[in-house]
PDB file of C-alpha atoms in Angstrom:
ATOM      1  CA  MET A  30      -6.746 -21.203  -5.808  1.00 41.00           C
ATOM      2  CA  GLU A  31      -4.309 -22.143  -8.484  1.00 38.00           C
ATOM      3  CA  THR A  32      -0.916 -20.560  -7.970  1.00 37.00           C
ATOM      4  CA  ILE A  33       2.089 -20.290 -10.230  1.00 36.00           C
ATOM      5  CA  LEU A  34       5.579 -19.835  -8.832  1.00 34.00           C
ATOM      6  CA  LEU A  35       7.184 -16.549  -9.790  1.00 36.00           C
ATOM      7  CA  SER A  36      10.210 -16.798 -12.002  1.00 39.00           C
ATOM      8  CA  THR A  37      13.399 -15.193 -10.752  1.00 36.00           C
ATOM      9  CA  ARG A  38      13.267 -12.698 -13.592  1.00 40.00           C
ATOM     10  CA  PHE A  39       9.697 -11.683 -12.794  1.00 40.00           C
ATOM     11  CA  LYS A  40      10.487 -11.187  -9.102  1.00 44.00           C
ATOM     12  CA  VAL A  41      13.494  -9.016  -9.882  1.00 40.00           C
ATOM     13  CA  GLN A  42      11.412  -6.905 -12.276  1.00 47.00           C
ATOM     14  CA  MET A  43       8.621  -6.474  -9.724  1.00 50.00           C
ATOM     15  CA  VAL A  44      11.058  -5.470  -6.973  1.00 46.00           C
ATOM     16  CA  CYS A  45      12.762  -2.926  -9.226  1.00 49.00           C
ATOM     17  CA  ILE A  46       9.441  -1.441 -10.367  1.00 46.00           C
ATOM     18  CA  SER A  47       8.052  -1.189  -6.845  1.00 52.00           C
ATOM     19  CA  PHE A  48      11.106   0.406  -5.282  1.00 53.00           C
ATOM     20  CA  SER A  49      11.846   2.756  -8.166  1.00 51.00           C
ATOM     21  CA  MET A  50       8.289   4.077  -7.941  1.00 49.00           C
ATOM     22  CA  PHE A  51       8.621   4.868  -4.256  1.00 47.00           C
ATOM     23  CA  PHE A  52      12.179   6.124  -4.023  1.00 44.00           C
ATOM     24  CA  VAL A  53      11.576   9.172  -6.160  1.00 40.00           C
ATOM     25  CA  MET A  54      11.054  10.703  -2.734  1.00 39.00           C
ATOM     26  CA  VAL A  55      14.066  11.863  -0.736  1.00 34.00           C
ATOM     27  CA  MET A  56      14.989   9.800   2.277  1.00 37.00           C
ATOM     28  CA  THR A  57      14.940  12.027   5.319  1.00 36.00           C
ATOM     29  CA  SER A  58      15.988  11.497   8.895  1.00 37.00           C
ATOM     30  CA  ASP A  59      15.100  13.317  12.067  1.00 40.00           C
ATOM     31  CA  SER A  60      17.098  13.626  15.223  1.00 38.00           C
ATOM     32  CA  VAL A  61      15.730  11.908  18.279  1.00 39.00           C
ATOM     33  CA  GLY A  62      14.773  14.424  20.914  1.00 35.00           C
ATOM     34  CA  GLU A  63      13.391  14.178  24.407  1.00 38.00           C
ATOM     35  CA  THR A  64       9.961  12.607  24.718  1.00 40.00           C
ATOM     36  CA  ILE A  65       7.312  15.256  25.257  1.00 42.00           C
ATOM     37  CA  VAL A  66       4.132  14.012  26.887  1.00 42.00           C
ATOM     38  CA  SER A  67       1.101  15.645  25.306  1.00 48.00           C
ATOM     39  CA  SER A  68      -2.265  15.840  26.979  1.00 60.00           C
ATOM     40  CA  ARG A  69      -4.571  14.027  24.571  1.00 89.00           C
ATOM     41  CA  CYS A  70      -4.818  10.812  22.588  1.00 95.00           C
ATOM     42  CA  GLU A  71      -5.886  10.878  18.940  1.00 96.00           C
ATOM     43  CA  PRO A  72      -6.919   8.134  16.475  1.00 96.00           C
ATOM     44  CA  VAL A  73      -4.221   6.674  14.228  1.00 97.00           C
ATOM     45  CA  ARG A  74      -4.943   7.979  10.717  1.00 97.00           C
ATOM     46  CA  VAL A  75      -1.729   7.422   8.717  1.00 97.00           C
ATOM     47  CA  PRO A  76      -2.510   4.812   6.001  1.00 96.00           C
ATOM     48  CA  MET A  77       0.527   2.631   6.727  1.00 97.00           C
ATOM     49  CA  CYS A  78      -0.655   2.146  10.298  1.00 97.00           C
ATOM     50  CA  GLN A  79      -4.418   2.686  10.537  1.00 96.00           C
ATOM     51  CA  GLY A  80      -6.105  -0.616  11.375  1.00 94.00           C
ATOM     52  CA  LEU A  81      -2.881  -2.517  10.689  1.00 95.00           C
ATOM     53  CA  VAL A  82      -1.078  -2.340  14.045  1.00 95.00           C
ATOM     54  CA  GLN A  83      -1.844  -3.540  17.570  1.00 91.00           C
ATOM     55  CA  TYR A  84      -3.481  -0.287  18.719  1.00 97.00           C
ATOM     56  CA  ASN A  85      -5.785   2.473  17.458  1.00 96.00           C
ATOM     57  CA  ALA A  86      -4.723   5.621  19.346  1.00 97.00           C
ATOM     58  CA  THR A  87      -1.487   7.594  19.394  1.00 97.00           C
ATOM     59  CA  LYS A  88      -0.056  10.682  21.053  1.00 96.00           C
ATOM     60  CA  LEU A  89       2.154  13.376  19.550  1.00 96.00           C
ATOM     61  CA  PRO A  90       4.735  14.870  19.512  1.00 95.00           C
ATOM     62  CA  ASN A  91       6.926  11.804  19.085  1.00 96.00           C
ATOM     63  CA  LYS A  92      10.646  11.438  19.761  1.00 94.00           C
ATOM     64  CA  PHE A  93      11.436  13.021  16.399  1.00 95.00           C
ATOM     65  CA  GLY A  94       9.493  16.167  17.215  1.00 95.00           C
ATOM     66  CA  HIS A  95       6.614  15.507  14.807  1.00 96.00           C
ATOM     67  CA  THR A  96       3.522  17.277  16.086  1.00 96.00           C
ATOM     68  CA  THR A  97       1.007  16.230  13.405  1.00 96.00           C
ATOM     69  CA  GLN A  98       0.188  13.009  11.605  1.00 96.00           C
ATOM     70  CA  SER A  99       0.740  14.794   8.300  1.00 96.00           C
ATOM     71  CA  GLN A 100       4.408  15.170   9.273  1.00 96.00           C
ATOM     72  CA  VAL A 101       4.547  11.502  10.250  1.00 97.00           C
ATOM     73  CA  TYR A 102       2.935  10.551   6.933  1.00 97.00           C
ATOM     74  CA  TRP A 103       5.816  12.054   4.941  1.00 96.00           C
ATOM     75  CA  ALA A 104       8.464  10.641   7.285  1.00 96.00           C
ATOM     76  CA  LEU A 105       7.103   7.111   6.788  1.00 96.00           C
ATOM     77  CA  GLN A 106       6.709   7.256   2.997  1.00 94.00           C
ATOM     78  CA  PRO A 107      10.229   5.999   2.081  1.00 94.00           C
ATOM     79  CA  TRP A 108       9.643   2.825   4.123  1.00 96.00           C
ATOM     80  CA  TRP A 109       6.410   1.731   2.397  1.00 93.00           C
ATOM     81  CA  PRO A 110       8.160  -0.567  -0.156  1.00 94.00           C
ATOM     82  CA  PHE A 111       9.890  -2.557   2.575  1.00 95.00           C
ATOM     83  CA  VAL A 112       6.672  -2.948   4.557  1.00 95.00           C
ATOM     84  CA  ASP A 113       4.748  -4.122   1.490  1.00 93.00           C
ATOM     85  CA  ALA A 114       7.543  -6.447   0.372  1.00 91.00           C
ATOM     86  CA  GLY A 115       7.123  -8.288   3.678  1.00 91.00           C
ATOM     87  CA  CYS A 116      10.797  -8.459   4.607  1.00 93.00           C
ATOM     88  CA  SER A 117       9.752  -8.638   8.285  1.00 95.00           C
ATOM     89  CA  ASP A 118       6.510  -9.272  10.136  1.00 93.00           C
ATOM     90  CA  ASN A 119       7.676  -6.641  12.631  1.00 96.00           C
ATOM     91  CA  LEU A 120       8.682  -3.757  10.374  1.00 97.00           C
ATOM     92  CA  ARG A 121       5.241  -2.129  10.255  1.00 97.00           C
ATOM     93  CA  ASN A 122       4.771  -2.390  14.032  1.00 96.00           C
ATOM     94  CA  PHE A 123       8.257  -1.005  14.595  1.00 98.00           C
ATOM     95  CA  LEU A 124       7.874   1.986  12.274  1.00 98.00           C
ATOM     96  CA  CYS A 125       4.336   2.847  13.320  1.00 98.00           C
ATOM     97  CA  SER A 126       4.991   2.638  17.044  1.00 98.00           C
ATOM     98  CA  LEU A 127       8.227   4.597  16.611  1.00 98.00           C
ATOM     99  CA  TYR A 128       6.562   7.474  14.761  1.00 98.00           C
ATOM    100  CA  LEU A 129       3.040   7.087  16.166  1.00 98.00           C
ATOM    101  CA  PRO A 130       3.594   5.701  19.680  1.00 98.00           C
ATOM    102  CA  LYS A 131       0.688   3.965  21.350  1.00 97.00           C
ATOM    103  CA  CYS A 132      -1.365   6.206  23.612  1.00 97.00           C
ATOM    104  CA  VAL A 133      -2.101   4.537  26.951  1.00 95.00           C
ATOM    105  CA  GLY A 134      -3.600   7.574  28.652  1.00 91.00           C
ATOM    106  CA  ASP A 135      -3.744  11.322  28.274  1.00 85.00           C
ATOM    107  CA  ASP A 136      -1.339  11.913  31.160  1.00 87.00           C
ATOM    108  CA  GLN A 137       1.005   8.977  30.567  1.00 92.00           C
ATOM    109  CA  GLU A 138       4.038   8.572  28.361  1.00 94.00           C
ATOM    110  CA  PRO A 139       3.171   6.647  25.173  1.00 97.00           C
ATOM    111  CA  HIS A 140       4.557   3.223  24.332  1.00 97.00           C
ATOM    112  CA  TYR A 141       7.271   2.957  21.668  1.00 98.00           C
ATOM    113  CA  PRO A 142       8.492  -0.318  20.089  1.00 98.00           C
ATOM    114  CA  CYS A 143      10.372  -2.769  22.260  1.00 98.00           C
ATOM    115  CA  VAL A 144      14.062  -3.331  21.636  1.00 98.00           C
ATOM    116  CA  GLU A 145      13.217  -6.867  20.459  1.00 98.00           C
ATOM    117  CA  THR A 146      10.740  -5.508  17.883  1.00 98.00           C
ATOM    118  CA  CYS A 147      13.436  -3.227  16.521  1.00 98.00           C
ATOM    119  CA  LYS A 148      16.074  -5.963  16.333  1.00 97.00           C
ATOM    120  CA  LYS A 149      13.821  -8.464  14.568  1.00 97.00           C
ATOM    121  CA  ALA A 150      12.795  -5.928  11.933  1.00 97.00           C
ATOM    122  CA  LYS A 151      16.397  -4.862  11.377  1.00 97.00           C
ATOM    123  CA  VAL A 152      17.777  -8.390  11.028  1.00 96.00           C
ATOM    124  CA  LYS A 153      15.047  -9.528   8.640  1.00 96.00           C
ATOM    125  CA  CYS A 154      15.112  -6.445   6.395  1.00 96.00           C
ATOM    126  CA  LYS A 155      18.811  -5.628   6.185  1.00 94.00           C
ATOM    127  CA  LYS A 156      19.369  -7.848   3.128  1.00 94.00           C
ATOM    128  CA  LEU A 157      16.562  -6.252   1.115  1.00 94.00           C
ATOM    129  CA  MET A 158      17.642  -2.775   2.206  1.00 95.00           C
ATOM    130  CA  ARG A 159      21.195  -3.516   1.121  1.00 94.00           C
ATOM    131  CA  LEU A 160      19.936  -4.614  -2.305  1.00 94.00           C
ATOM    132  CA  GLN A 161      18.156  -1.267  -2.603  1.00 93.00           C
ATOM    133  CA  ASN A 162      21.182   0.735  -1.387  1.00 94.00           C
ATOM    134  CA  THR A 163      19.216   1.793   1.670  1.00 93.00           C
ATOM    135  CA  LYS A 164      20.594   1.887   5.189  1.00 92.00           C
ATOM    136  CA  TRP A 165      18.760   1.214   8.407  1.00 94.00           C
ATOM    137  CA  GLY A 166      17.659   4.611   9.748  1.00 88.00           C
ATOM    138  CA  LYS A 167      20.539   6.220  11.614  1.00 87.00           C
ATOM    139  CA  ASP A 168      18.143   7.186  14.404  1.00 89.00           C
ATOM    140  CA  PHE A 169      16.585   3.709  14.632  1.00 95.00           C
ATOM    141  CA  LYS A 170      18.826   2.703  17.522  1.00 94.00           C
ATOM    142  CA  CYS A 171      17.414  -0.456  19.071  1.00 97.00           C
ATOM    143  CA  ALA A 172      19.537  -0.149  22.225  1.00 96.00           C
ATOM    144  CA  LYS A 173      17.708   3.038  23.224  1.00 95.00           C
ATOM    145  CA  LEU A 174      14.350   1.253  23.424  1.00 97.00           C
ATOM    146  CA  LEU A 175      12.784  -0.566  26.367  1.00 97.00           C
ATOM    147  CA  PRO A 176      12.811  -4.385  26.594  1.00 98.00           C
ATOM    148  CA  LYS A 177       9.535  -6.262  26.265  1.00 96.00           C
ATOM    149  CA  ASP A 178       9.763  -7.326  29.913  1.00 97.00           C
ATOM    150  CA  SER A 179       9.111  -3.712  30.861  1.00 97.00           C
ATOM    151  CA  HIS A 180       5.514  -4.092  29.597  1.00 95.00           C
ATOM    152  CA  ARG A 181       5.727  -0.480  28.439  1.00 96.00           C
ATOM    153  CA  CYS A 182       6.485  -1.027  24.753  1.00 97.00           C
ATOM    154  CA  ILE A 183       5.065  -2.661  21.622  1.00 97.00           C
ATOM    155  CA  LYS A 184       6.113  -6.308  21.661  1.00 97.00           C
ATOM    156  CA  PRO A 185       7.335  -8.162  18.550  1.00 96.00           C
ATOM    157  CA  GLU A 186       5.335 -10.651  16.535  1.00 93.00           C
ATOM    158  CA  ARG A 187       6.650 -14.081  15.675  1.00 91.00           C
ATOM    159  CA  GLU A 188       8.558 -13.903  12.393  1.00 89.00           C
ATOM    160  CA  GLY A 189       7.257 -16.128   9.625  1.00 80.00           C
ATOM    161  CA  LYS A 190       3.674 -15.988  10.864  1.00 64.00           C
ATOM    162  CA  LYS A 191       2.536 -14.145   7.743  1.00 61.00           C
ATOM    163  CA  LYS A 192       2.673 -15.695   4.299  1.00 57.00           C
ATOM    164  CA  GLN A 193       5.458 -14.208   2.242  1.00 55.00           C
ATOM    165  CA  ASN A 194       4.813 -12.956  -1.280  1.00 56.00           C
ATOM    166  CA  LYS A 195       6.619 -15.765  -3.102  1.00 60.00           C
ATOM    167  CA  GLU A 196       3.826 -16.905  -5.385  1.00 77.00           C
ATOM    168  CA  GLN A 197       2.094 -15.349  -8.350  1.00 88.00           C
ATOM    169  CA  VAL A 198      -1.656 -15.732  -8.683  1.00 91.00           C
ATOM    170  CA  LEU A 199      -3.022 -15.108 -12.173  1.00 92.00           C
ATOM    171  CA  CYS A 200      -6.630 -14.558 -13.214  1.00 93.00           C
ATOM    172  CA  GLN A 201      -8.268 -15.866 -10.055  1.00 93.00           C
ATOM    173  CA  LYS A 202     -11.535 -14.721  -8.494  1.00 95.00           C
ATOM    174  CA  ASN A 203     -10.912 -11.521  -6.552  1.00 96.00           C
ATOM    175  CA  PRO A 204     -11.464 -12.364  -2.841  1.00 97.00           C
ATOM    176  CA  LEU A 205     -11.215  -8.780  -1.533  1.00 97.00           C
ATOM    177  CA  PRO A 206     -14.453  -7.798   0.267  1.00 98.00           C
ATOM    178  CA  MET A 207     -14.567  -4.300  -1.253  1.00 97.00           C
ATOM    179  CA  CYS A 208     -14.356  -5.765  -4.754  1.00 96.00           C
ATOM    180  CA  GLN A 209     -17.278  -8.157  -4.635  1.00 96.00           C
ATOM    181  CA  GLY A 210     -19.926  -7.409  -7.240  1.00 90.00           C
ATOM    182  CA  ILE A 211     -17.800  -5.261  -9.553  1.00 88.00           C
ATOM    183  CA  PRO A 212     -17.954  -6.131 -13.284  1.00 86.00           C
ATOM    184  CA  LEU A 213     -14.324  -7.344 -13.350  1.00 87.00           C
ATOM    185  CA  PRO A 214     -14.259 -10.349 -11.001  1.00 92.00           C
ATOM    186  CA  LEU A 215     -10.787 -11.726 -11.852  1.00 93.00           C
ATOM    187  CA  GLY A 216      -7.442 -10.386 -10.684  1.00 95.00           C
ATOM    188  CA  SER A 217      -3.753 -11.167 -10.213  1.00 95.00           C
ATOM    189  CA  LEU A 218      -1.214 -10.882  -7.399  1.00 95.00           C
ATOM    190  CA  PRO A 219       1.237  -9.674  -6.248  1.00 95.00           C
ATOM    191  CA  ASN A 220       0.293  -6.097  -7.031  1.00 94.00           C
ATOM    192  CA  ILE A 221       2.693  -3.300  -7.982  1.00 93.00           C
ATOM    193  CA  PHE A 222       3.554  -2.817  -4.300  1.00 93.00           C
ATOM    194  CA  LEU A 223       4.572  -6.511  -4.018  1.00 91.00           C
ATOM    195  CA  GLN A 224       1.635  -7.237  -1.720  1.00 93.00           C
ATOM    196  CA  GLY A 225       0.508 -10.825  -2.159  1.00 92.00           C
ATOM    197  CA  ASP A 226      -1.546 -11.637   0.948  1.00 91.00           C
ATOM    198  CA  PRO A 227      -5.275 -10.991   0.260  1.00 94.00           C
ATOM    199  CA  ASN A 228      -6.066 -10.785   3.977  1.00 93.00           C
ATOM    200  CA  GLU A 229      -3.488  -8.074   4.595  1.00 92.00           C
ATOM    201  CA  ILE A 230      -4.564  -6.202   1.457  1.00 95.00           C
ATOM    202  CA  ALA A 231      -8.215  -6.347   2.539  1.00 97.00           C
ATOM    203  CA  GLN A 232      -7.252  -5.005   5.946  1.00 95.00           C
ATOM    204  CA  GLU A 233      -5.448  -2.065   4.359  1.00 97.00           C
ATOM    205  CA  MET A 234      -8.332  -1.356   1.973  1.00 98.00           C
ATOM    206  CA  ARG A 235     -10.813  -1.262   4.851  1.00 97.00           C
ATOM    207  CA  GLN A 236      -9.651   2.217   5.844  1.00 96.00           C
ATOM    208  CA  TYR A 237     -10.998   3.543   2.519  1.00 98.00           C
ATOM    209  CA  GLN A 238     -14.459   1.974   2.822  1.00 97.00           C
ATOM    210  CA  SER A 239     -15.974   5.099   4.366  1.00 97.00           C
ATOM    211  CA  LEU A 240     -14.580   7.137   1.464  1.00 98.00           C
ATOM    212  CA  VAL A 241     -16.229   4.762  -1.010  1.00 97.00           C
ATOM    213  CA  ASP A 242     -19.479   4.970   0.968  1.00 97.00           C
ATOM    214  CA  SER A 243     -19.327   8.780   0.876  1.00 97.00           C
ATOM    215  CA  GLY A 244     -20.081   8.672  -2.851  1.00 97.00           C
ATOM    216  CA  CYS A 245     -17.311  11.138  -3.716  1.00 97.00           C
ATOM    217  CA  SER A 246     -16.797   9.152  -6.939  1.00 94.00           C
ATOM    218  CA  LYS A 247     -18.738   6.248  -8.423  1.00 91.00           C
ATOM    219  CA  LYS A 248     -15.450   5.064  -9.904  1.00 91.00           C
ATOM    220  CA  LEU A 249     -13.427   4.978  -6.670  1.00 94.00           C
ATOM    221  CA  GLN A 250     -14.244   1.340  -5.905  1.00 94.00           C
ATOM    222  CA  VAL A 251     -13.177   0.178  -9.374  1.00 91.00           C
ATOM    223  CA  PHE A 252      -9.986   2.233  -9.102  1.00 93.00           C
ATOM    224  CA  LEU A 253      -9.030   0.857  -5.671  1.00 96.00           C
ATOM    225  CA  CYS A 254      -9.716  -2.748  -6.654  1.00 95.00           C
ATOM    226  CA  GLY A 255      -7.585  -2.392  -9.791  1.00 93.00           C
ATOM    227  CA  VAL A 256      -4.723  -0.910  -7.792  1.00 95.00           C
ATOM    228  CA  TYR A 257      -4.702  -3.510  -5.028  1.00 97.00           C
ATOM    229  CA  MET A 258      -5.433  -6.559  -7.222  1.00 96.00           C
ATOM    230  CA  PRO A 259      -4.768  -5.716 -10.891  1.00 95.00           C
ATOM    231  CA  TYR A 260      -7.468  -6.906 -13.223  1.00 92.00           C
ATOM    232  CA  CYS A 261      -7.422  -9.907 -15.509  1.00 90.00           C
ATOM    233  CA  VAL A 262      -9.251  -8.880 -18.679  1.00 82.00           C
ATOM    234  CA  ASP A 263     -10.185 -10.325 -22.045  1.00 77.00           C
ATOM    235  CA  GLY A 264      -7.491 -10.074 -24.696  1.00 66.00           C
ATOM    236  CA  GLN A 265      -6.350 -11.812 -27.861  1.00 51.00           C
ATOM    237  CA  PRO A 266      -4.937 -15.361 -28.061  1.00 41.00           C
ATOM    238  CA  GLY A 267      -1.189 -15.463 -27.689  1.00 39.00           C
ATOM    239  CA  GLN A 268      -0.872 -11.892 -26.391  1.00 43.00           C
ATOM    240  CA  THR A 269       1.045 -12.945 -23.286  1.00 42.00           C
ATOM    241  CA  ASP A 270       3.554 -15.635 -22.408  1.00 44.00           C
ATOM    242  CA  ALA A 271       1.245 -16.685 -19.600  1.00 43.00           C
ATOM    243  CA  SER A 272      -1.643 -17.317 -21.994  1.00 39.00           C
ATOM    244  CA  ARG A 273       0.512 -19.654 -24.061  1.00 42.00           C
ATOM    245  CA  GLU A 274       1.768 -21.586 -21.049  1.00 46.00           C
ATOM    246  CA  HIS A 275      -1.508 -21.919 -19.152  1.00 48.00           C
ATOM    247  CA  LYS A 276      -4.636 -22.901 -21.035  1.00 49.00           C
ATOM    248  CA  ASN A 277      -6.915 -21.232 -18.472  1.00 54.00           C
ATOM    249  CA  LEU A 278      -5.328 -17.885 -19.382  1.00 56.00           C
ATOM    250  CA  VAL A 279      -5.954 -18.076 -23.124  1.00 59.00           C
ATOM    251  CA  ASN A 280      -7.603 -14.838 -24.309  1.00 74.00           C
ATOM    252  CA  LYS A 281      -6.709 -13.158 -20.997  1.00 80.00           C
ATOM    253  CA  ILE A 282      -4.387 -10.305 -20.075  1.00 82.00           C
ATOM    254  CA  PRO A 283      -3.599 -11.041 -16.427  1.00 86.00           C
ATOM    255  CA  PHE A 284      -2.154  -7.800 -15.017  1.00 88.00           C
ATOM    256  CA  VAL A 285      -4.060  -4.641 -15.976  1.00 89.00           C
ATOM    257  CA  LEU A 286      -3.913  -1.463 -13.890  1.00 91.00           C
ATOM    258  CA  PRO A 287      -6.307   1.505 -13.923  1.00 90.00           C
ATOM    259  CA  CYS A 288      -5.490   4.242 -16.400  1.00 88.00           C
ATOM    260  CA  LYS A 289      -3.930   7.536 -15.412  1.00 89.00           C
ATOM    261  CA  GLU A 290      -7.026   9.451 -16.519  1.00 88.00           C
ATOM    262  CA  LEU A 291      -9.237   7.355 -14.245  1.00 89.00           C
ATOM    263  CA  CYS A 292      -6.815   7.955 -11.380  1.00 92.00           C
ATOM    264  CA  GLN A 293      -6.896  11.707 -11.978  1.00 93.00           C
ATOM    265  CA  GLU A 294     -10.686  11.752 -12.075  1.00 92.00           C
ATOM    266  CA  VAL A 295     -10.911   9.897  -8.766  1.00 95.00           C
ATOM    267  CA  TYR A 296      -8.319  12.222  -7.229  1.00 97.00           C
ATOM    268  CA  ASP A 297     -10.161  15.346  -8.385  1.00 97.00           C
ATOM    269  CA  GLN A 298     -13.433  14.071  -6.958  1.00 97.00           C
ATOM    270  CA  CYS A 299     -12.271  12.462  -3.700  1.00 98.00           C
ATOM    271  CA  SER A 300      -9.032  14.056  -2.443  1.00 98.00           C
ATOM    272  CA  GLY A 301     -10.856  16.895  -0.689  1.00 97.00           C
ATOM    273  CA  GLU A 302     -13.232  14.492   1.031  1.00 98.00           C
ATOM    274  CA  TYR A 303     -10.278  12.329   2.079  1.00 98.00           C
ATOM    275  CA  GLN A 304      -8.472  15.292   3.633  1.00 97.00           C
ATOM    276  CA  GLN A 305     -11.558  16.262   5.599  1.00 96.00           C
ATOM    277  CA  ARG A 306     -12.015  12.733   6.913  1.00 96.00           C
ATOM    278  CA  THR A 307      -8.352  12.356   7.912  1.00 95.00           C
ATOM    279  CA  HIS A 308      -7.900  15.824   9.437  1.00 94.00           C
ATOM    280  CA  GLY A 309      -5.645  17.102   6.676  1.00 95.00           C
ATOM    281  CA  LEU A 310      -3.623  14.075   5.543  1.00 96.00           C
ATOM    282  CA  PRO A 311      -2.529  14.246   1.888  1.00 96.00           C
ATOM    283  CA  TRP A 312      -3.916  11.889  -0.740  1.00 97.00           C
ATOM    284  CA  PRO A 313      -2.126   8.518  -0.244  1.00 96.00           C
ATOM    285  CA  ALA A 314       1.096   8.217  -2.226  1.00 94.00           C
ATOM    286  CA  LYS A 315       0.085   4.755  -3.432  1.00 95.00           C
ATOM    287  CA  PHE A 316      -2.631   6.435  -5.472  1.00 96.00           C
ATOM    288  CA  HIS A 317      -0.470   9.126  -7.087  1.00 95.00           C
ATOM    289  CA  CYS A 318      -1.360   9.139 -10.753  1.00 93.00           C
ATOM    290  CA  HIS A 319       2.192   9.158 -12.126  1.00 91.00           C
ATOM    291  CA  ARG A 320       2.268   5.432 -11.316  1.00 89.00           C
ATOM    292  CA  PHE A 321      -0.266   4.587 -14.016  1.00 89.00           C
ATOM    293  CA  SER A 322       0.004   4.636 -17.791  1.00 86.00           C
ATOM    294  CA  ALA A 323      -2.189   7.076 -19.676  1.00 84.00           C
ATOM    295  CA  TYR A 324      -4.940   6.009 -22.019  1.00 76.00           C
ATOM    296  CA  ALA A 325      -4.058   8.948 -24.278  1.00 68.00           C
ATOM    297  CA  ASP A 326      -0.489   7.620 -24.614  1.00 65.00           C
ATOM    298  CA  ARG A 327      -1.728   4.163 -25.552  1.00 55.00           C
ATOM    299  CA  TYR A 328      -4.418   5.465 -27.910  1.00 50.00           C
ATOM    300  CA  PRO A 329      -3.173   8.884 -29.126  1.00 50.00           C
ATOM    301  CA  SER A 330      -5.971   9.248 -31.666  1.00 46.00           C
ATOM    302  CA  ASN A 331      -8.435   9.686 -28.819  1.00 41.00           C
ATOM    303  CA  THR A 332      -7.346  12.092 -26.095  1.00 38.00           C
ATOM    304  CA  THR A 333     -10.558  12.018 -24.079  1.00 40.00           C
ATOM    305  CA  THR A 334     -11.147   9.784 -21.088  1.00 39.00           C
ATOM    306  CA  THR A 335     -13.946   7.983 -22.949  1.00 43.00           C
ATOM    307  CA  PRO A 336     -12.939   5.004 -25.152  1.00 41.00           C
ATOM    308  CA  PRO A 337     -13.894   5.043 -28.841  1.00 37.00           C
ATOM    309  CA  GLY A 338     -17.598   4.317 -29.073  1.00 35.00           C
ATOM    310  CA  GLY A 339     -17.864   4.321 -25.285  1.00 40.00           C
ATOM    311  CA  ASP A 340     -20.338   6.104 -23.056  1.00 40.00           C
ATOM    312  CA  ASP A 341     -18.732   7.615 -19.958  1.00 44.00           C
ATOM    313  CA  GLU A 342     -22.047   7.488 -18.093  1.00 44.00           C
ATOM    314  CA  LYS A 343     -21.815   3.705 -18.097  1.00 40.00           C
ATOM    315  CA  GLY A 344     -18.643   3.842 -16.032  1.00 43.00           C
ATOM    316  CA  PRO A 345     -14.848   3.928 -16.328  1.00 41.00           C
ATOM    317  CA  TYR A 346     -12.736   1.857 -18.666  1.00 42.00           C
ATOM    318  CA  VAL A 347      -9.815   0.185 -16.954  1.00 41.00           C
ATOM    319  CA  PRO A 348      -7.149  -1.371 -19.179  1.00 49.00           C
ATOM    320  CA  CYS A 349      -4.371   0.758 -20.584  1.00 57.00           C
ATOM    321  CA  THR A 350      -2.468  -2.072 -22.223  1.00 36.00           C
ATOM    322  CA  MET A 351      -5.203  -3.252 -24.614  1.00 33.00           C
ATOM    323  CA  PRO A 352      -8.248  -1.838 -26.459  1.00 31.00           C
ATOM    324  CA  PRO A 353     -10.494  -0.280 -23.796  1.00 37.00           C
ATOM    325  CA  PHE A 354     -13.976  -1.260 -22.787  1.00 41.00           C
ATOM    326  CA  ASN A 355     -16.661   0.070 -20.464  1.00 46.00           C
ATOM    327  CA  ILE A 356     -17.628  -1.023 -16.992  1.00 43.00           C
ATOM    328  CA  LYS A 357     -21.274  -0.721 -16.126  1.00 44.00           C
ATOM    329  CA  GLU A 358     -21.999   0.832 -12.769  1.00 43.00           C
ATOM    330  CA  ASN A 359     -24.661  -0.636 -10.547  1.00 41.00           C
TER     331      ASN A 359
END
């Protein structure tokens, strides 16, 4: 796969966009209380953690007093940009096991992160947090956690094991399993969340496969693929700097996100099904429609969700930065 090194300017722009989109939410902190041992384990359902950490079951309440995963969901939201930016291979494990401790038995105290997991995440992420005027959580006190030698905590991973998001991939074949067979086979990375590792992205997308299979919306798959690996679509010669610099990108627009109207349609059709399947979790913040530009803003003469001359029954249009086109559904 051909890769092109990101320019310093592009990286700064991507970081600013990603963090500004997430930090419209208010950073909150909770006081650490005594651990309360509940009686039952439950599956991990929070999107940041489901299928992405070393365990599948948790037990609440946690040390912050959260009694439901919906409460944990909102507490974790401000930390999503740092997890996606990949500042530490241990940040996700630390946050998830802190808020959703590993259940090791209905009548046993759950396992929280080890002190070493906490320290590695803190050291690796402090520079990025400082750049974003964000402080390490005041209740994230590493010294209060158990050492890994206790064998009763979530151990750290080796830092540097995962590929960092330092390269830009433009208009390459989309390798994500969920996206095979869709009419737009080319995409670009990193995405708007600064995720650049296809394997990690595919792992995160896997938790939505059952929602796609439910048939809540025929357009959900196209929406998800465009969010996680923005599309590379046909354009006009010379429309982008990239197309002038790289001959394989001539006539291509390499970074096209789904339109706001498509997002809203998917939300209207699938959010209820998602809540039922996740026992009441809200629609994932990554898919909030304010993140995407509106087709009506780009093409004010047509305020419908169907492009001029288009037939909505054939499927959703995707680009909002160029004249729209249709995608045929299988």
